[in-house]
mmCIF file of C-alpha atoms in Angstrom:
data_model
loop_
_atom_site.group_PDB
_atom_site.id
_atom_site.type_symbol
_atom_site.label_atom_id
_atom_site.label_comp_id
_atom_site.label_asym_id
_atom_site.label_seq_id
_atom_site.Cartn_x
_atom_site.Cartn_y
_atom_site.Cartn_z
ATOM 1 C CA MET A 1247 7.307 31.789 25.343
ATOM 2 C CA THR A 1248 7.652 28.695 23.231
ATOM 3 C CA VAL A 1249 4.015 27.462 21.276
ATOM 4 C CA ILE A 1250 4.197 23.586 20.102
ATOM 5 C CA SER A 1251 1.177 22.622 18.438
ATOM 6 C CA ALA A 1252 0.196 18.802 17.483
ATOM 7 C CA ARG A 1253 -1.023 18.610 13.734
ATOM 8 C CA ARG A 1254 -2.766 15.265 13.215
ATOM 9 C CA ARG A 1255 -1.954 13.626 10.686
ATOM 10 C CA SER A 1256 -4.326 13.832 7.858
ATOM 11 C CA THR A 1257 -5.308 11.258 5.521
ATOM 12 C CA GLY A 1258 -6.772 13.694 2.916
ATOM 13 C CA ARG A 1259 -3.666 15.446 1.977
ATOM 14 C CA ARG A 1260 -1.233 13.316 0.018
ATOM 15 C CA GLY A 1261 3.140 12.812 -0.642
ATOM 16 C CA PRO A 1262 4.047 13.933 -4.175
ATOM 17 C CA TYR A 1263 5.098 9.478 -4.686
ATOM 18 C CA VAL A 1264 1.781 9.201 -3.034
ATOM 19 C CA ALA A 1265 -0.081 11.329 -5.372
ATOM 20 C CA ARG A 1266 1.334 9.787 -8.210
ATOM 21 C CA ALA A 1267 0.912 6.190 -7.245
ATOM 22 C CA VAL A 1268 -3.001 7.055 -7.131
ATOM 23 C CA ALA A 1269 -2.725 8.648 -10.509
ATOM 24 C CA GLN A 1270 -0.644 5.584 -12.192
ATOM 25 C CA LEU A 1271 -3.414 3.203 -10.123
ATOM 26 C CA LEU A 1272 -6.179 4.495 -11.356
ATOM 27 C CA SER A 1273 -5.548 3.426 -15.127
ATOM 28 C CA TRP A 1274 -4.958 -0.501 -14.179
ATOM 29 C CA PRO A 1275 -8.182 -2.129 -14.861
ATOM 30 C CA ALA A 1276 -8.100 -4.958 -12.259
ATOM 31 C CA LEU A 1277 -8.585 -1.765 -9.589
ATOM 32 C CA GLU A 1278 -11.003 0.226 -8.663
ATOM 33 C CA LEU A 1279 -11.349 2.793 -6.509
ATOM 34 C CA SER A 1280 -13.751 2.801 -3.688
ATOM 35 C CA ASP A 1281 -13.882 5.729 -0.637
ATOM 36 C CA THR A 1282 -14.397 3.320 2.608
ATOM 37 C CA ARG A 1283 -14.790 4.264 6.332
ATOM 38 C CA ARG A 1284 -10.751 3.849 6.598
ATOM 39 C CA GLY A 1285 -10.660 6.292 3.288
ATOM 40 C CA MET A 1286 -9.435 5.285 -0.131
ATOM 41 C CA ALA A 1287 -8.621 2.080 -0.952
ATOM 42 C CA PHE A 1288 -8.158 0.224 -4.150
ATOM 43 C CA THR A 1289 -10.089 -3.196 -5.178
ATOM 44 C CA VAL A 1290 -9.850 -5.992 -6.811
ATOM 45 C CA ARG A 1291 -13.164 -7.493 -7.834
ATOM 46 C CA GLY A 1292 -14.478 -6.043 -4.326
ATOM 47 C CA THR A 1293 -11.779 -7.195 -2.290
ATOM 48 C CA GLU A 1294 -9.455 -4.759 -1.127
ATOM 49 C CA ILE A 1295 -6.074 -4.564 -1.522
ATOM 50 C CA LEU A 1296 -4.593 -1.237 -1.408
ATOM 51 C CA ARG A 1297 -5.131 1.043 1.597
ATOM 52 C CA LEU A 1298 -3.791 4.615 1.474
ATOM 53 C CA THR A 1299 -3.199 5.514 4.863
ATOM 54 C CA GLY A 1300 -0.992 8.261 5.612
ATOM 55 C CA ALA A 1301 -0.143 11.371 3.285
ATOM 56 C CA ASP A 1302 3.555 9.517 2.579
ATOM 57 C CA GLU A 1303 1.685 5.675 4.238
ATOM 58 C CA VAL A 1304 -0.286 2.782 2.137
ATOM 59 C CA SER A 1305 -1.534 -0.705 3.023
ATOM 60 C CA LEU A 1306 -1.497 -2.983 1.045
ATOM 61 C CA CYS A 1307 -2.835 -7.236 0.757
ATOM 62 C CA LEU A 1308 -0.556 -9.586 -0.501
ATOM 63 C CA THR A 1309 -2.164 -12.287 1.282
ATOM 64 C CA GLU A 1310 0.029 -14.989 3.496
ATOM 65 C CA PRO A 1311 1.366 -16.885 0.873
ATOM 66 C CA ALA A 1312 3.215 -13.884 -1.372
ATOM 67 C CA ILE A 1313 4.105 -11.961 1.278
ATOM 68 C CA GLU A 1314 5.624 -15.318 2.724
ATOM 69 C CA ARG A 1315 7.488 -16.101 -0.962
ATOM 70 C CA LEU A 1316 9.246 -12.305 -0.632
ATOM 71 C CA GLU A 1317 9.915 -12.215 3.175
ATOM 72 C CA PRO A 1318 13.484 -12.061 2.590
ATOM 73 C CA TYR A 1319 13.709 -10.131 0.584
ATOM 74 C CA LEU A 1320 10.727 -7.657 2.464
ATOM 75 C CA ARG A 1321 12.471 -8.460 5.322
ATOM 76 C CA ASP A 1322 15.601 -6.484 4.385
ATOM 77 C CA CYS A 1323 13.794 -3.424 3.442
ATOM 78 C CA ASP A 1324 13.342 -0.687 5.643
ATOM 79 C CA GLN A 1325 9.785 0.713 4.053
ATOM 80 C CA VAL A 1326 8.083 -2.398 4.423
ATOM 81 C CA GLN A 1327 6.793 -3.776 7.760
ATOM 82 C CA VAL A 1328 4.685 -6.841 7.995
ATOM 83 C CA GLY A 1329 1.305 -6.059 9.730
ATOM 84 C CA ALA A 1330 -0.360 -8.430 12.461
ATOM 85 C CA ASP A 1331 -1.850 -9.993 10.441
ATOM 86 C CA HIS A 1332 0.751 -11.542 7.979
ATOM 87 C CA ALA A 1333 -1.720 -10.382 4.878
ATOM 88 C CA TRP A 1334 -0.493 -6.944 4.657
ATOM 89 C CA VAL A 1335 2.162 -4.763 4.651
ATOM 90 C CA THR A 1336 2.593 -0.841 5.586
ATOM 91 C CA LEU A 1337 4.940 0.790 2.800
ATOM 92 C CA ARG A 1338 6.719 3.996 3.237
ATOM 93 C CA VAL A 1339 6.605 5.970 -0.312
ATOM 94 C CA GLU A 1340 9.065 8.971 -0.113
ATOM 95 C CA ALA A 1341 10.647 8.514 -2.868
ATOM 96 C CA GLU A 1342 11.187 7.107 -6.522
ATOM 97 C CA PRO A 1343 11.972 3.941 -5.776
ATOM 98 C CA ASP A 1344 9.956 3.690 -3.082
ATOM 99 C CA LEU A 1345 6.901 4.022 -5.582
ATOM 100 C CA ASP A 1346 8.865 1.626 -7.361
ATOM 101 C CA LEU A 1347 8.344 -1.063 -4.970
ATOM 102 C CA LEU A 1348 5.143 0.116 -4.164
ATOM 103 C CA LEU A 1349 3.542 -0.638 -8.018
ATOM 104 C CA ALA A 1350 5.477 -3.572 -7.873
ATOM 105 C CA LEU A 1351 3.627 -5.216 -4.444
ATOM 106 C CA THR A 1352 0.647 -3.517 -5.803
ATOM 107 C CA SER A 1353 0.739 -5.971 -9.024
ATOM 108 C CA VAL A 1354 2.092 -8.774 -6.868
ATOM 109 C CA ALA A 1355 -1.302 -8.173 -5.281
ATOM 110 C CA ILE A 1356 -3.764 -8.216 -7.571
ATOM 111 C CA LYS A 1357 -2.140 -11.662 -9.596
ATOM 112 C CA ALA A 1358 -2.026 -13.125 -5.325
ATOM 113 C CA HIS A 1359 -6.098 -12.495 -5.638
ATOM 114 C CA ALA A 1360 -6.593 -13.608 -8.866
ATOM 115 C CA ALA A 1361 -4.881 -17.084 -8.055
ATOM 116 C CA SER A 1362 -7.008 -17.231 -5.018
ATOM 117 C CA GLU A 1363 -9.967 -17.017 -6.573
ATOM 118 C CA VAL A 1364 -8.813 -19.698 -9.346
ATOM 119 C CA ALA A 1365 -7.793 -22.014 -6.681
#
C-alpha cells in the first residue's frame, strides 16, 4: 500500500536564495521589514513593496509605469509573472541569477515608489 501525503506550502520556511535576499535587503536603508497578516514584507516609507509569499517566491510592487517600461524584458523571463492588477509581479527565486534579478527589481521598485511620492 502506497501512502500519499500532501504538505501545505509553508511561507515560514525560506528557500536558500530567498533567505539570502532577505539577509541582503535587511541592510538596505530605504527598506523596513514588517510583519503583516500575509507574512513578512518590506516597505518603503510605509508602502509595502515586497511580500515573501512562498519558500522560493516573492511578490514585488513595481508600479504599473515601471512594469510597462520593463514589459519587453519581463515577458521573456520565465521567473516573473505579472499580476492581475499590473502593479505587482511574482518572482520565483530558485538560483543565483534569480536572486540578482530580485535585487535589481527591488531597486527599481524603491525608485518607482520614491518617484511616485515626488510627482
